[in-house]
Amino acid sequence: MGLIRSWVETANGAACPFPLNNLPCGVFSQGEDEPRCGMAIGDFVLDVAGLEEAGLLVLPGGPLLDVPFWNEVMAAGPEVWAALRARVTALLVEGAAERAAVEPYLVPLTEVALHLPFLVSEYTDFYAGRHHAFNVGTMFRGAENALPPNWLHIPIGYNGRASSVVVSGTEVRRPWGQVKGPDHAVPAFQPSRRFDIELEMGAVVGVPSEGPVTVAEADAMIFGYVLLNDWSARDIQAWEYQPLGPFQAKATATTISPWIVMKAALEPFRTATPAREVPLLPHLQEPGPMLYDIALEVALTPEGGEETVLSRTNYAEMYYSAAQQLAHHTTSGCPMNTGDLLGSGTISGPTKESRGSLLELSWGGKEPIAIAGGTRSFIEDNDTLTLRGACRGAGYTIGFGDCTGKVIPALADPYAR
Amino acid sequence: MGLIRSWVETANGAACPFPLNNLPCGVFSQGEDEPRCGMAIGDFVLDVAGLEEAGLLVLPGGPLLDVPFWNEVMAAGPEVWAALRARVTALLVEGAAERAAVEPYLVPLTEVALHLPFLVSEYTDFYAGRHHAFNVGTMFRGAENALPPNWLHIPIGYNGRASSVVVSGTEVRRPWGQVKGPDHAVPAFQPSRRFDIELEMGAVVGVPSEGPVTVAEADAMIFGYVLLNDWSARDIQAWEYQPLGPFQAKATATTISPWIVMKAALEPFRTATPAREVPLLPHLQEPGPMLYDIALEVALTPEGGEETVLSRTNYAEMYYSAAQQLAHHTTSGCPMNTGDLLGSGTISGPTKESRGSLLELSWGGKEPIAIAGGTRSFIEDNDTLTLRGACRGAGYTIGFGDCTGKVIPALADPYAR
């Protein structure tokens, strides 16, 4: 399938991240107006909440867009998602009869602020990148114990903190935490010195479940995907993570892209997970390709400096898909809800240039990497980190919007009042 | 302080768990009526939602009780909590002028169903019992590695799954999960054979926070406490927990008592944490006693059989208080919200008879314990497990209501549709 041409001219460029094929879901505001649901098209956001209010967009079981988050649409399920896309496509397609009626609902992207696109119910973070798991395991436990024995059999993950999820553009304050180096007799409480990113994709659960679901059912529950930066304080993590896993090291912030790309927009880019090194048990086997070919990159920009792209990789590097992760998540009977967010785990490729964290890129700080005008082992104050993702189709691109965050200095005294 | 006598006669017995000193918060329904907020008094639940509606209970910033959960009161903060208790005490105290007006709002406890008392935002589970950590660490990693190096320095914990929290009385279905014994070449997917309880207290966050808070501030944020059973599948846990901590082993269900006991009711029972084995860093030190003297017990009743009390212990056994845990939870800047639930960690005492899990009581199944008419290593199908808690004051008792759950058999095929 090629580009679907729109009467919104800027949507038709091959490099535009928001062609009519995409129609990602966000929440925007203009000036002092209340936030509302919109979909990106070309250089604009389409005020779909306004279209629904005006009767130009009628959804089964609606109104569903009269709230400043996408959860009601997400919960409504695949038929409503398809109806939404079909109707908005009909309104925006080249030659659409409703063009004059729809034009007033286009707002230039340069004039809006973007907000969290959905209410995050719970947040789970996985560890499903083969190269990342091996790299980090080697640094934390040595090469011989790098890959935990369970890793090839289940998509291991941990529950993260939903309250930490913020939208792209939100500043991230360097955290304090308890740390203890191997050479220190007692721990210290201090600002993190090894603050890091993790390049991930996030799967957004639409349809809730009770009880175990199959991988195919899990795939059908997913509404769409976001870019996700799982900010990580490596020094805090190293001290706290045994035996119960990461906790405060991952609780400062988790930044997501402003746009949820719906599964339908990603459909042409489906791809299979890599060959299994050992067979999976039947309940975790994929009935079809469940990953996506999404080119990803990480860029760092020091304050007042020039951007350096630190890493380029692809979501197709993952060993487990979000559908497999979600299916595993339900095996115990764990109820899943609309708005649950599943982080893929850090997406590192096989080469040094495709690693998805500074921990890996600088090999635990031992091999600082070159950036424009300097070097980096971990994030320094006032660095801006940006994740980008793109599916490249025939004559069009599917984008998520930048997933960006500037790291501001730690509080001088976290308990000063 | 002794018993506060009420005109509700059944509230004045020394063994009654719901004297006027207690006034715990729950959500009840009668017949087909919608659930509503109530407080237990003697053999009754006081329909406080009805009292508010009738103008007999006016809360600052109210109405706050016109929803079937306590979150609005919880968020309103300590002054509103105090105003609520003062007014309800005045209405129920012996000789109250409003007795005739209030009597119609008493509903016998035998006639009501009890529901989750609050909307759980996020759920965190700690590991703060010294004896439990040593016992479990010994079984999982050997006595020499039993206590992790960080354990005496931070109250270590992990994020659990809020969607798994259910109210006392909810049946719990034995989960399936991936397990692998040390002697097996490949893992298997099967119903858990080592399904267990964990006896815990849960702290309920009322006032939200942004950024790090002190231990004293954390204590002030807590609305009250519940009994909490953190159901745990030990065989699933053993295979999945490294390196990211427990996940599906703890996601089947977490049962809480139907009543939240407000902090004010527990005030006379405050007690200090045990002496520190190593000094804590200043930000985790307690400015005063932050634990409570709450006698706890675990009972098991096989179907059609007789109850056996398996364990008796006390919340005062914990090494860390909920206030310390909550303060630690915020060190990274993690935002905390109204309705966050913090599990204390399993509360085991120093003796075999005071252990808070079957894993410890049966020492990993190697020493089955005697129950009326049989033995138990772990929970068997159709066993009912009950936690109970009580503070014993001068002539009165503070109770939480039973925290109970019957374990029903696993699904024959979790993917049969």
PDB file of N, CA and C in Angstrom, chain A residues 264-322:
ATOM      1  N   ALA A 264      -3.250  -0.158  13.265  1.00  0.00           N
ATOM      2  CA  ALA A 264      -3.579  -0.235  11.833  1.00  0.00           C
ATOM      3  C   ALA A 264      -2.548   0.496  10.977  1.00  0.00           C
ATOM      4  N   ALA A 265      -2.001   1.596  11.500  1.00  0.00           N
ATOM      5  CA  ALA A 265      -1.011   2.357  10.728  1.00  0.00           C
ATOM      6  C   ALA A 265       0.304   1.591  10.612  1.00  0.00           C
ATOM      7  N   LEU A 266       0.544   0.693  11.546  1.00  0.00           N
ATOM      8  CA  LEU A 266       1.801  -0.068  11.571  1.00  0.00           C
ATOM      9  C   LEU A 266       1.683  -1.390  10.812  1.00  0.00           C
ATOM     10  N   GLU A 267       0.464  -1.736  10.447  1.00  0.00           N
ATOM     11  CA  GLU A 267       0.187  -3.059   9.861  1.00  0.00           C
ATOM     12  C   GLU A 267       1.130  -3.413   8.706  1.00  0.00           C
ATOM     13  N   PRO A 268       1.394  -2.477   7.742  1.00  0.00           N
ATOM     14  CA  PRO A 268       2.280  -2.840   6.620  1.00  0.00           C
ATOM     15  C   PRO A 268       3.722  -3.145   7.049  1.00  0.00           C
ATOM     16  N   PHE A 269       4.047  -2.838   8.283  1.00  0.00           N
ATOM     17  CA  PHE A 269       5.441  -2.960   8.736  1.00  0.00           C
ATOM     18  C   PHE A 269       5.636  -4.133   9.699  1.00  0.00           C
ATOM     19  N   ARG A 270       4.632  -4.996   9.802  1.00  0.00           N
ATOM     20  CA  ARG A 270       4.748  -6.160  10.683  1.00  0.00           C
ATOM     21  C   ARG A 270       5.921  -7.026  10.260  1.00  0.00           C
ATOM     22  N   THR A 271       6.603  -7.561  11.251  1.00  0.00           N
ATOM     23  CA  THR A 271       7.727  -8.450  10.972  1.00  0.00           C
ATOM     24  C   THR A 271       7.841  -9.450  12.115  1.00  0.00           C
ATOM     25  N   ALA A 272       8.443 -10.570  11.822  1.00  0.00           N
ATOM     26  CA  ALA A 272       8.521 -11.638  12.825  1.00  0.00           C
ATOM     27  C   ALA A 272       9.652 -11.376  13.803  1.00  0.00           C
ATOM     28  N   THR A 273       9.521 -11.919  14.985  1.00  0.00           N
ATOM     29  CA  THR A 273      10.637 -11.921  15.930  1.00  0.00           C
ATOM     30  C   THR A 273      11.750 -12.796  15.369  1.00  0.00           C
ATOM     31  N   PRO A 274      12.983 -12.601  15.865  1.00  0.00           N
ATOM     32  CA  PRO A 274      14.094 -13.425  15.364  1.00  0.00           C
ATOM     33  C   PRO A 274      13.868 -14.913  15.656  1.00  0.00           C
ATOM     34  N   ALA A 275      14.633 -15.763  14.997  1.00  0.00           N
ATOM     35  CA  ALA A 275      14.540 -17.206  15.240  1.00  0.00           C
ATOM     36  C   ALA A 275      14.763 -17.488  16.725  1.00  0.00           C
ATOM     37  N   ARG A 276      14.011 -18.439  17.246  1.00  0.00           N
ATOM     38  CA  ARG A 276      14.159 -18.808  18.658  1.00  0.00           C
ATOM     39  C   ARG A 276      15.457 -19.577  18.866  1.00  0.00           C
ATOM     40  N   GLU A 277      16.154 -19.257  19.918  1.00  0.00           N
ATOM     41  CA  GLU A 277      17.364 -20.022  20.244  1.00  0.00           C
ATOM     42  C   GLU A 277      17.002 -21.334  20.923  1.00  0.00           C
ATOM     43  N   VAL A 278      15.915 -21.286  21.703  1.00  0.00           N
ATOM     44  CA  VAL A 278      15.323 -22.518  22.236  1.00  0.00           C
ATOM     45  C   VAL A 278      13.819 -22.380  22.005  1.00  0.00           C
ATOM     46  N   PRO A 279      13.111 -23.498  21.804  1.00  0.00           N
ATOM     47  CA  PRO A 279      11.675 -23.373  21.524  1.00  0.00           C
ATOM     48  C   PRO A 279      10.929 -22.761  22.715  1.00  0.00           C
ATOM     49  N   LEU A 280       9.934 -21.948  22.412  1.00  0.00           N
ATOM     50  CA  LEU A 280       9.063 -21.429  23.464  1.00  0.00           C
ATOM     51  C   LEU A 280       7.972 -22.447  23.764  1.00  0.00           C
ATOM     52  N   LEU A 281       7.467 -22.404  24.992  1.00  0.00           N
ATOM     53  CA  LEU A 281       6.291 -23.219  25.305  1.00  0.00           C
ATOM     54  C   LEU A 281       5.132 -22.712  24.432  1.00  0.00           C
ATOM     55  N   PRO A 282       4.186 -23.619  24.110  1.00  0.00           N
ATOM     56  CA  PRO A 282       3.145 -23.270  23.128  1.00  0.00           C
ATOM     57  C   PRO A 282       2.388 -21.973  23.431  1.00  0.00           C
ATOM     58  N   HIS A 283       2.106 -21.680  24.696  1.00  0.00           N
ATOM     59  CA  HIS A 283       1.263 -20.510  24.989  1.00  0.00           C
ATOM     60  C   HIS A 283       1.972 -19.191  24.699  1.00  0.00           C
ATOM     61  N   LEU A 284       3.280 -19.223  24.450  1.00  0.00           N
ATOM     62  CA  LEU A 284       4.002 -17.984  24.147  1.00  0.00           C
ATOM     63  C   LEU A 284       4.416 -17.899  22.678  1.00  0.00           C
ATOM     64  N   GLN A 285       4.067 -18.915  21.903  1.00  0.00           N
ATOM     65  CA  GLN A 285       4.441 -18.889  20.481  1.00  0.00           C
ATOM     66  C   GLN A 285       3.542 -17.934  19.710  1.00  0.00           C
ATOM     67  N   GLU A 286       4.156 -17.245  18.728  1.00  0.00           N
ATOM     68  CA  GLU A 286       3.402 -16.277  17.937  1.00  0.00           C
ATOM     69  C   GLU A 286       2.707 -16.957  16.757  1.00  0.00           C
ATOM     70  N   PRO A 287       1.430 -16.645  16.559  1.00  0.00           N
ATOM     71  CA  PRO A 287       0.712 -17.202  15.413  1.00  0.00           C
ATOM     72  C   PRO A 287       1.029 -16.466  14.113  1.00  0.00           C
ATOM     73  N   GLY A 288       1.773 -15.398  14.177  1.00  0.00           N
ATOM     74  CA  GLY A 288       2.118 -14.622  12.991  1.00  0.00           C
ATOM     75  C   GLY A 288       3.100 -13.555  13.391  1.00  0.00           C
ATOM     76  N   PRO A 289       3.547 -12.720  12.433  1.00  0.00           N
ATOM     77  CA  PRO A 289       4.515 -11.680  12.795  1.00  0.00           C
ATOM     78  C   PRO A 289       3.891 -10.626  13.702  1.00  0.00           C
ATOM     79  N   MET A 290       4.536 -10.352  14.821  1.00  0.00           N
ATOM     80  CA  MET A 290       3.954  -9.472  15.834  1.00  0.00           C
ATOM     81  C   MET A 290       4.879  -8.314  16.200  1.00  0.00           C
ATOM     82  N   LEU A 291       6.066  -8.266  15.610  1.00  0.00           N
ATOM     83  CA  LEU A 291       6.927  -7.098  15.784  1.00  0.00           C
ATOM     84  C   LEU A 291       6.694  -6.148  14.614  1.00  0.00           C
ATOM     85  N   TYR A 292       7.359  -4.999  14.634  1.00  0.00           N
ATOM     86  CA  TYR A 292       7.229  -4.026  13.548  1.00  0.00           C
ATOM     87  C   TYR A 292       8.614  -3.517  13.162  1.00  0.00           C
ATOM     88  N   ASP A 293       8.757  -3.222  11.882  1.00  0.00           N
ATOM     89  CA  ASP A 293       9.995  -2.645  11.363  1.00  0.00           C
ATOM     90  C   ASP A 293       9.945  -1.133  11.595  1.00  0.00           C
ATOM     91  N   ILE A 294      10.474  -0.697  12.705  1.00  0.00           N
ATOM     92  CA  ILE A 294      10.465   0.722  13.061  1.00  0.00           C
ATOM     93  C   ILE A 294      11.913   1.153  13.279  1.00  0.00           C
ATOM     94  N   ALA A 295      12.407   2.028  12.412  1.00  0.00           N
ATOM     95  CA  ALA A 295      13.765   2.555  12.560  1.00  0.00           C
ATOM     96  C   ALA A 295      13.769   3.540  13.728  1.00  0.00           C
ATOM     97  N   LEU A 296      14.756   3.398  14.591  1.00  0.00           N
ATOM     98  CA  LEU A 296      14.801   4.189  15.825  1.00  0.00           C
ATOM     99  C   LEU A 296      16.148   4.877  15.956  1.00  0.00           C
ATOM    100  N   GLU A 297      16.156   6.043  16.581  1.00  0.00           N
ATOM    101  CA  GLU A 297      17.432   6.675  16.885  1.00  0.00           C
ATOM    102  C   GLU A 297      17.353   7.455  18.185  1.00  0.00           C
ATOM    103  N   VAL A 298      18.526   7.633  18.785  1.00  0.00           N
ATOM    104  CA  VAL A 298      18.694   8.408  20.014  1.00  0.00           C
ATOM    105  C   VAL A 298      19.642   9.552  19.719  1.00  0.00           C
ATOM    106  N   ALA A 299      19.245  10.781  20.080  1.00  0.00           N
ATOM    107  CA  ALA A 299      20.116  11.938  19.876  1.00  0.00           C
ATOM    108  C   ALA A 299      20.320  12.675  21.191  1.00  0.00           C
ATOM    109  N   LEU A 300      21.497  13.269  21.343  1.00  0.00           N
ATOM    110  CA  LEU A 300      21.825  14.048  22.543  1.00  0.00           C
ATOM    111  C   LEU A 300      22.246  15.447  22.107  1.00  0.00           C
ATOM    112  N   THR A 301      21.685  16.455  22.781  1.00  0.00           N
ATOM    113  CA  THR A 301      22.046  17.843  22.499  1.00  0.00           C
ATOM    114  C   THR A 301      22.410  18.539  23.800  1.00  0.00           C
ATOM    115  N   PRO A 302      23.697  18.910  23.974  1.00  0.00           N
ATOM    116  CA  PRO A 302      24.068  19.672  25.181  1.00  0.00           C
ATOM    117  C   PRO A 302      23.454  21.070  25.092  1.00  0.00           C
ATOM    118  N   GLU A 303      23.325  21.726  26.228  1.00  0.00           N
ATOM    119  CA  GLU A 303      22.733  23.072  26.214  1.00  0.00           C
ATOM    120  C   GLU A 303      23.558  23.999  25.312  1.00  0.00           C
ATOM    121  N   GLY A 304      22.855  24.639  24.384  1.00  0.00           N
ATOM    122  CA  GLY A 304      23.533  25.551  23.478  1.00  0.00           C
ATOM    123  C   GLY A 304      24.440  24.870  22.470  1.00  0.00           C
ATOM    124  N   GLY A 305      24.421  23.530  22.451  1.00  0.00           N
ATOM    125  CA  GLY A 305      25.329  22.802  21.567  1.00  0.00           C
ATOM    126  C   GLY A 305      24.598  22.174  20.396  1.00  0.00           C
ATOM    127  N   GLU A 306      25.323  21.301  19.745  1.00  0.00           N
ATOM    128  CA  GLU A 306      24.857  20.693  18.520  1.00  0.00           C
ATOM    129  C   GLU A 306      24.389  19.260  18.815  1.00  0.00           C
ATOM    130  N   GLU A 307      23.403  18.810  18.064  1.00  0.00           N
ATOM    131  CA  GLU A 307      22.895  17.447  18.272  1.00  0.00           C
ATOM    132  C   GLU A 307      23.856  16.398  17.725  1.00  0.00           C
ATOM    133  N   THR A 308      24.021  15.320  18.495  1.00  0.00           N
ATOM    134  CA  THR A 308      24.742  14.139  18.009  1.00  0.00           C
ATOM    135  C   THR A 308      23.792  12.952  18.068  1.00  0.00           C
ATOM    136  N   VAL A 309      23.673  12.209  16.990  1.00  0.00           N
ATOM    137  CA  VAL A 309      22.909  10.958  17.043  1.00  0.00           C
ATOM    138  C   VAL A 309      23.815   9.897  17.661  1.00  0.00           C
ATOM    139  N   LEU A 310      23.380   9.358  18.802  1.00  0.00           N
ATOM    140  CA  LEU A 310      24.216   8.405  19.537  1.00  0.00           C
ATOM    141  C   LEU A 310      24.043   6.988  19.041  1.00  0.00           C
ATOM    142  N   SER A 311      22.862   6.692  18.528  1.00  0.00           N
ATOM    143  CA  SER A 311      22.549   5.296  18.241  1.00  0.00           C
ATOM    144  C   SER A 311      21.445   5.215  17.201  1.00  0.00           C
ATOM    145  N   ARG A 312      21.532   4.191  16.343  1.00  0.00           N
ATOM    146  CA  ARG A 312      20.459   3.891  15.393  1.00  0.00           C
ATOM    147  C   ARG A 312      20.177   2.403  15.473  1.00  0.00           C
ATOM    148  N   THR A 313      18.915   2.052  15.666  1.00  0.00           N
ATOM    149  CA  THR A 313      18.564   0.636  15.787  1.00  0.00           C
ATOM    150  C   THR A 313      17.153   0.424  15.243  1.00  0.00           C
ATOM    151  N   ASN A 314      16.526  -0.701  15.555  1.00  0.00           N
ATOM    152  CA  ASN A 314      15.206  -1.011  14.993  1.00  0.00           C
ATOM    153  C   ASN A 314      14.422  -1.845  15.992  1.00  0.00           C
ATOM    154  N   TYR A 315      13.126  -1.573  16.076  1.00  0.00           N
ATOM    155  CA  TYR A 315      12.258  -2.329  16.987  1.00  0.00           C
ATOM    156  C   TYR A 315      12.272  -3.829  16.646  1.00  0.00           C
ATOM    157  N   ALA A 316      12.574  -4.147  15.394  1.00  0.00           N
ATOM    158  CA  ALA A 316      12.601  -5.558  14.970  1.00  0.00           C
ATOM    159  C   ALA A 316      13.719  -6.354  15.633  1.00  0.00           C
ATOM    160  N   GLU A 317      14.609  -5.651  16.374  1.00  0.00           N
ATOM    161  CA  GLU A 317      15.674  -6.349  17.109  1.00  0.00           C
ATOM    162  C   GLU A 317      15.159  -7.104  18.337  1.00  0.00           C
ATOM    163  N   MET A 318      13.921  -6.823  18.781  1.00  0.00           N
ATOM    164  CA  MET A 318      13.445  -7.441  20.016  1.00  0.00           C
ATOM    165  C   MET A 318      13.313  -8.954  19.872  1.00  0.00           C
ATOM    166  N   TYR A 319      13.554  -9.638  20.969  1.00  0.00           N
ATOM    167  CA  TYR A 319      13.386 -11.105  20.968  1.00  0.00           C
ATOM    168  C   TYR A 319      11.929 -11.482  21.206  1.00  0.00           C
ATOM    169  N   TYR A 320      11.216 -10.640  21.969  1.00  0.00           N
ATOM    170  CA  TYR A 320       9.793 -10.873  22.238  1.00  0.00           C
ATOM    171  C   TYR A 320       8.976  -9.684  21.755  1.00  0.00           C
ATOM    172  N   SER A 321       7.802  -9.935  21.249  1.00  0.00           N
ATOM    173  CA  SER A 321       6.877  -8.880  20.841  1.00  0.00           C
ATOM    174  C   SER A 321       6.030  -8.430  22.028  1.00  0.00           C
ATOM    175  N   ALA A 322       5.383  -7.261  21.857  1.00  0.00           N
ATOM    176  CA  ALA A 322       4.479  -6.776  22.901  1.00  0.00           C
ATOM    177  C   ALA A 322       3.319  -7.748  23.115  1.00  0.00           C
TER     178      ALA A 322
END
